[in-house]
Short mmCIF file of C-alpha atoms in Angstrom, two decimals:
data_model
loop_
_atom_site.label_atom_id
_atom_site.label_comp_id
_atom_site.label_asym_id
_atom_site.label_seq_id
_atom_site.Cartn_x
_atom_site.Cartn_y
_atom_site.Cartn_z
CA MET A 1 -2.68 31.24 -31.28
CA THR A 2 -4.75 31.73 -34.20
CA ARG A 3 -7.97 30.43 -34.86
CA ASN A 4 -7.09 28.07 -37.41
CA ALA A 5 -4.15 26.96 -35.52
CA ARG A 6 -6.82 26.26 -32.67
CA ILE A 7 -8.93 24.36 -35.15
CA TRP A 8 -6.13 22.02 -36.22
CA ARG A 9 -5.16 21.51 -32.69
CA TRP A 10 -8.44 20.13 -31.95
CA VAL A 11 -8.60 18.01 -34.92
CA ALA A 12 -5.27 16.52 -34.31
CA LEU A 13 -6.22 15.92 -30.73
CA LEU A 14 -9.67 14.37 -32.06
CA GLY A 15 -7.78 12.00 -34.33
CA ALA A 16 -5.25 10.96 -31.81
CA LEU A 17 -8.15 10.27 -29.46
CA VAL A 18 -10.20 8.31 -32.31
CA ILE A 19 -6.83 6.04 -32.64
CA ALA A 20 -6.37 5.40 -29.32
CA VAL A 21 -9.89 4.39 -28.36
CA PHE A 22 -10.72 2.46 -31.67
CA PRO A 23 -9.17 -0.79 -30.47
CA PHE A 24 -11.31 -0.46 -26.93
CA TYR A 25 -14.29 -0.03 -28.80
CA ALA A 26 -13.44 -2.82 -31.57
CA MET A 27 -12.93 -5.21 -28.57
CA VAL A 28 -16.12 -4.44 -26.92
CA VAL A 29 -18.26 -4.12 -29.84
CA LEU A 30 -17.04 -7.43 -31.38
CA SER A 31 -17.37 -9.27 -27.82
CA LEU A 32 -21.39 -8.19 -28.35
CA LYS A 33 -21.73 -9.53 -31.88
CA PRO A 34 -24.45 -12.62 -31.96
CA GLY A 35 -23.57 -15.47 -34.36
CA GLN A 36 -20.30 -17.75 -34.72
CA SER A 37 -18.51 -15.83 -37.21
CA LEU A 38 -18.11 -12.23 -38.10
CA SER A 39 -17.68 -10.16 -41.29
CA PHE A 40 -15.65 -7.15 -41.70
CA PRO A 41 -16.11 -3.96 -41.61
CA GLU A 42 -19.66 -4.69 -41.20
CA ALA A 43 -19.06 -6.17 -37.82
CA LEU A 44 -17.81 -3.17 -36.25
CA ALA A 45 -21.30 -1.55 -36.52
CA PRO A 46 -22.82 -0.75 -33.16
CA TRP A 47 -26.01 -2.73 -34.00
CA PRO A 48 -27.17 -5.56 -33.39
CA LEU A 49 -25.61 -6.49 -29.94
CA SER A 50 -25.92 -9.79 -27.79
CA ILE A 51 -24.49 -10.91 -24.88
CA HIS A 52 -24.49 -14.43 -25.47
CA ALA A 53 -20.43 -14.50 -25.80
CA TYR A 54 -20.58 -13.13 -22.19
CA ASP A 55 -22.98 -15.96 -21.01
CA THR A 56 -20.52 -18.55 -22.66
CA VAL A 57 -17.51 -17.55 -20.87
CA LEU A 58 -19.11 -16.82 -17.62
CA SER A 59 -20.66 -20.22 -18.10
CA ASP A 60 -17.20 -21.82 -19.07
CA GLY A 61 -15.64 -23.11 -15.51
CA ARG A 62 -12.04 -23.04 -17.07
CA ILE A 63 -12.03 -19.34 -17.73
CA LEU A 64 -13.57 -18.57 -14.04
CA ARG A 65 -10.56 -20.59 -12.76
CA TRP A 66 -8.08 -18.44 -14.94
CA LEU A 67 -9.87 -15.43 -13.46
CA ALA A 68 -9.47 -16.46 -9.86
CA ASN A 69 -5.86 -17.53 -10.36
CA THR A 70 -5.14 -14.07 -12.12
CA THR A 71 -6.51 -12.27 -9.36
CA ILE A 72 -4.62 -14.24 -6.66
CA TYR A 73 -1.37 -13.70 -8.74
CA SER A 74 -1.85 -9.79 -9.02
CA VAL A 75 -3.35 -9.00 -5.74
CA VAL A 76 -1.13 -11.11 -3.78
CA SER A 77 2.03 -10.03 -5.60
CA THR A 78 1.19 -6.57 -5.65
CA VAL A 79 0.79 -6.02 -1.72
CA ILE A 80 4.14 -8.06 -1.27
CA VAL A 81 6.14 -6.14 -3.54
CA LEU A 82 5.02 -2.62 -2.02
CA LEU A 83 5.47 -3.97 1.40
CA ILE A 84 8.97 -4.99 0.63
CA SER A 85 10.03 -2.24 -1.63
CA ALA A 86 8.91 0.21 0.99
CA MET A 87 10.95 -1.26 3.63
CA ALA A 88 13.86 -1.70 1.50
CA ALA A 89 13.81 1.72 0.13
CA TYR A 90 13.43 3.10 3.76
CA ALA A 91 16.40 1.50 4.76
CA PHE A 92 18.49 2.84 1.71
CA ALA A 93 17.28 6.29 2.17
CA ARG A 94 16.97 6.83 5.98
CA ARG A 95 19.26 4.33 7.55
CA ARG A 96 23.36 3.95 7.01
CA PHE A 97 24.72 0.66 7.33
CA PRO A 98 28.20 -0.77 5.95
CA GLY A 99 28.16 -1.52 2.09
CA SER A 100 24.71 0.06 1.88
CA ASN A 101 25.58 2.12 -1.43
CA ALA A 102 27.05 -0.66 -2.99
CA VAL A 103 24.02 -2.98 -2.36
CA PHE A 104 21.76 -0.24 -3.62
CA TRP A 105 23.68 0.16 -6.80
CA VAL A 106 23.62 -3.33 -7.32
CA ILE A 107 19.60 -3.34 -7.12
CA ILE A 108 19.99 -0.48 -9.74
CA ALA A 109 22.06 -2.59 -11.92
CA MET A 110 19.58 -5.30 -11.89
CA MET A 111 17.06 -3.09 -13.63
CA MET A 112 19.61 -3.39 -16.64
CA VAL A 113 19.16 -7.00 -17.02
CA PRO A 114 16.81 -8.16 -19.50
CA TYR A 115 13.68 -9.78 -17.96
CA HIS A 116 13.88 -12.69 -20.43
CA VAL A 117 17.56 -13.44 -19.69
CA THR A 118 16.35 -14.56 -16.10
CA LEU A 119 13.55 -16.91 -17.19
CA ILE A 120 15.27 -19.78 -17.67
CA PRO A 121 17.95 -19.77 -14.58
CA THR A 122 14.63 -18.59 -12.49
CA PHE A 123 12.60 -21.71 -13.83
CA MET A 124 15.28 -24.29 -12.75
CA ILE A 125 15.64 -22.84 -9.33
CA VAL A 126 12.00 -23.25 -8.57
CA ALA A 127 11.67 -26.42 -10.27
CA GLU A 128 14.26 -27.59 -8.07
CA PHE A 129 12.20 -26.82 -4.89
CA GLY A 130 8.97 -28.16 -6.48
CA GLY A 131 7.32 -24.71 -7.48
CA VAL A 132 5.86 -25.85 -11.02
CA ASN A 133 2.18 -25.46 -11.04
CA GLN A 134 2.09 -24.06 -7.49
CA TYR A 135 0.92 -20.74 -6.48
CA TRP A 136 3.95 -19.47 -4.66
CA GLY A 137 6.32 -20.74 -7.87
CA LEU A 138 4.04 -18.04 -9.58
CA ILE A 139 4.21 -15.45 -7.17
CA VAL A 140 7.70 -15.65 -5.47
CA PRO A 141 10.17 -15.00 -8.45
CA THR A 142 8.43 -11.85 -9.34
CA LEU A 143 8.48 -10.19 -5.70
CA ALA A 144 11.93 -8.52 -6.30
CA ASN A 145 11.21 -5.15 -8.13
CA ALA A 146 14.36 -2.82 -8.36
CA GLN A 147 12.30 -0.25 -10.29
CA ALA A 148 10.00 -0.15 -7.36
CA ILE A 149 12.66 0.13 -4.65
CA PHE A 150 14.29 2.98 -6.62
CA LEU A 151 11.30 5.37 -7.07
CA MET A 152 10.37 4.49 -3.22
CA ARG A 153 13.74 5.38 -2.25
CA GLN A 154 13.57 8.63 -4.12
CA PHE A 155 10.24 9.53 -2.55
CA ILE A 156 11.22 8.86 0.93
CA ALA A 157 14.89 10.43 0.60
CA GLY A 158 12.61 13.67 -0.41
CA LEU A 159 10.81 13.52 2.75
CA PRO A 160 11.74 16.44 5.48
CA ASP A 161 14.28 15.03 7.98
CA GLU A 162 12.56 16.98 10.67
CA LEU A 163 10.07 14.44 10.78
CA PHE A 164 11.89 11.50 11.32
CA GLU A 165 14.04 13.72 13.84
CA ALA A 166 10.87 14.58 15.81
CA ALA A 167 9.75 11.04 15.67
CA ARG A 168 12.78 9.55 17.20
CA ILE A 169 13.00 12.45 20.21
CA ASP A 170 9.34 11.08 21.04
CA GLY A 171 10.93 8.03 21.49
CA ALA A 172 9.54 6.19 18.06
CA GLY A 173 11.67 3.04 16.91
CA GLU A 174 12.29 2.31 13.28
CA TRP A 175 9.48 -0.25 13.08
CA ARG A 176 7.05 2.69 14.67
CA VAL A 177 8.69 5.10 12.44
CA PHE A 178 7.99 3.13 9.36
CA ALA A 179 4.51 1.90 10.21
CA THR A 180 3.27 5.39 11.58
CA LEU A 181 5.11 7.98 9.72
CA VAL A 182 6.51 6.69 6.41
CA LEU A 183 3.96 4.60 4.92
CA PRO A 184 1.04 7.39 5.47
CA LEU A 185 3.26 9.98 3.65
CA CYS A 186 4.00 7.17 0.80
CA LYS A 187 0.21 6.90 -0.11
CA PRO A 188 0.81 8.44 -3.18
CA ILE A 189 3.74 6.92 -4.48
CA LEU A 190 2.11 3.32 -3.38
CA ALA A 191 -1.05 4.35 -5.15
CA THR A 192 0.99 4.95 -8.44
CA LEU A 193 3.26 1.61 -7.68
CA GLY A 194 0.50 -0.45 -7.20
CA VAL A 195 -1.59 0.53 -10.50
CA PHE A 196 2.04 -0.37 -12.21
CA VAL A 197 2.61 -3.37 -10.19
CA PHE A 198 -0.84 -4.74 -10.59
CA LEU A 199 -1.03 -4.02 -14.35
CA TRP A 200 2.07 -5.99 -14.95
CA HIS A 201 1.19 -8.89 -13.13
CA TRP A 202 -2.43 -8.92 -14.29
CA ASN A 203 -1.09 -8.88 -18.17
CA ASP A 204 2.15 -10.90 -17.47
CA TYR A 205 2.19 -14.03 -19.88
CA LEU A 206 5.63 -15.49 -20.14
CA TRP A 207 6.41 -16.42 -16.37
CA PRO A 208 2.84 -17.79 -15.99
CA LEU A 209 2.99 -19.80 -19.33
CA ILE A 210 6.22 -21.45 -18.18
CA ILE A 211 5.51 -22.37 -14.45
CA ALA A 212 1.78 -23.07 -14.89
CA LYS A 213 1.71 -26.80 -16.35
CA SER A 214 -1.59 -27.53 -16.04
CA ASP A 215 -4.96 -26.25 -16.99
CA ALA A 216 -6.17 -25.30 -13.74
CA MET A 217 -3.01 -23.06 -12.79
CA ARG A 218 -3.13 -20.91 -16.07
CA THR A 219 -3.84 -17.43 -15.69
CA LEU A 220 -6.06 -15.54 -17.91
CA THR A 221 -3.97 -14.14 -20.59
CA VAL A 222 -2.14 -17.73 -21.02
CA GLY A 223 -5.50 -19.57 -20.79
CA LEU A 224 -7.32 -17.14 -23.75
CA ALA A 225 -4.22 -17.73 -25.88
CA SER A 226 -4.54 -21.55 -25.48
CA MET A 227 -8.29 -21.00 -26.33
CA GLN A 228 -7.17 -19.79 -29.99
CA GLN A 229 -6.28 -23.15 -30.44
CA GLU A 230 -9.66 -24.59 -30.02
CA VAL A 231 -12.33 -23.92 -32.44
CA VAL A 232 -13.81 -20.91 -30.38
CA PRO A 233 -15.75 -18.06 -31.92
CA LEU A 234 -14.07 -14.61 -31.70
CA SER A 235 -16.60 -12.90 -29.80
CA VAL A 236 -16.08 -15.39 -26.84
CA LEU A 237 -12.23 -14.56 -26.87
CA LEU A 238 -12.96 -10.86 -26.94
CA ALA A 239 -15.47 -11.02 -24.42
CA GLY A 240 -12.83 -12.92 -21.90
CA ALA A 241 -10.59 -10.16 -22.86
CA THR A 242 -13.20 -7.21 -21.81
CA LEU A 243 -13.74 -8.93 -18.85
CA SER A 244 -10.26 -9.37 -18.06
CA PHE A 245 -9.87 -5.57 -18.51
CA LEU A 246 -12.42 -4.38 -16.16
CA PRO A 247 -10.52 -5.37 -12.70
CA ILE A 248 -7.58 -2.72 -14.29
CA PHE A 249 -9.96 -0.32 -15.32
CA VAL A 250 -11.63 -0.38 -11.80
CA ALA A 251 -8.32 -0.20 -10.08
CA TYR A 252 -7.35 2.72 -11.84
CA LEU A 253 -10.72 4.40 -11.07
CA PHE A 254 -10.06 4.02 -7.48
CA ALA A 255 -6.59 4.79 -7.43
CA GLN A 256 -6.50 7.57 -9.95
CA ARG A 257 -6.32 10.74 -7.53
CA SER A 258 -3.60 9.30 -5.54
CA PHE A 259 -2.22 7.83 -8.90
CA ARG A 260 -2.07 11.52 -10.51
CA GLN A 261 -0.10 12.80 -7.28
CA GLY A 262 2.07 10.39 -6.99
CA SER A 263 2.99 10.68 -10.76
CA SER A 264 3.95 14.34 -10.41
CA MET A 265 5.72 13.83 -7.00
CA ALA A 266 7.94 10.65 -8.23
CA GLY A 267 8.81 12.86 -11.58
CA ILE A 268 7.23 10.20 -13.95
CA LYS A 269 4.40 10.85 -16.07
CA GLY A 270 0.84 8.43 -15.69
#
């Protein structure tokens, strides 16, 4: 590669980096701007800064409640989705039972059904059982994840058969094999799926909007969107958005090593 080609490549990469980072920069800087109104493009300058918007957000009991609801929804859903997906994937990958292939392909076919198509029938079923404005009504309908089962099944099917044969020769039952052999070996793919599932639930808007009728049961995305109907400074809204971004960023930092390893092993790019 010639010197000019390398220069242009770095210029292109730098331009792509600026485009990718600018929305995040604008969100953080505008959230730190003092005053009730902002004028553009002067407001995008890095100075002056103030944490008044964050004080407003943290002193607003509604936003803290929405943050707690989102944390409960995301963490509980992620843990249960990973556990259910791992158990189902192990059954499909390592056990043979009548109709296993047919059931697996039915699950794969579920991936083709648009999420929005199932919203109304799912809401009618949950409402029939009294799940509106309830945590279980918010969480339970999102626990079946066909993509997670498919990726976990592909990963477990690729594990060496000798490991399972050795465990069974040592007298290990299915639950022991699953808990002491499969789950430890699946840490990379579990970390990868965990980040994706947590991210999806944290940013989910439609289902929480439908199922949470009261202000106290809203999640952060729904609550911040509802505040746009009130007279709220833009900096306060963006401060809430910045705070909602931090848990995702921290979760990625903790799981990034396993995330990269799991992405390469599962054949997907992170």
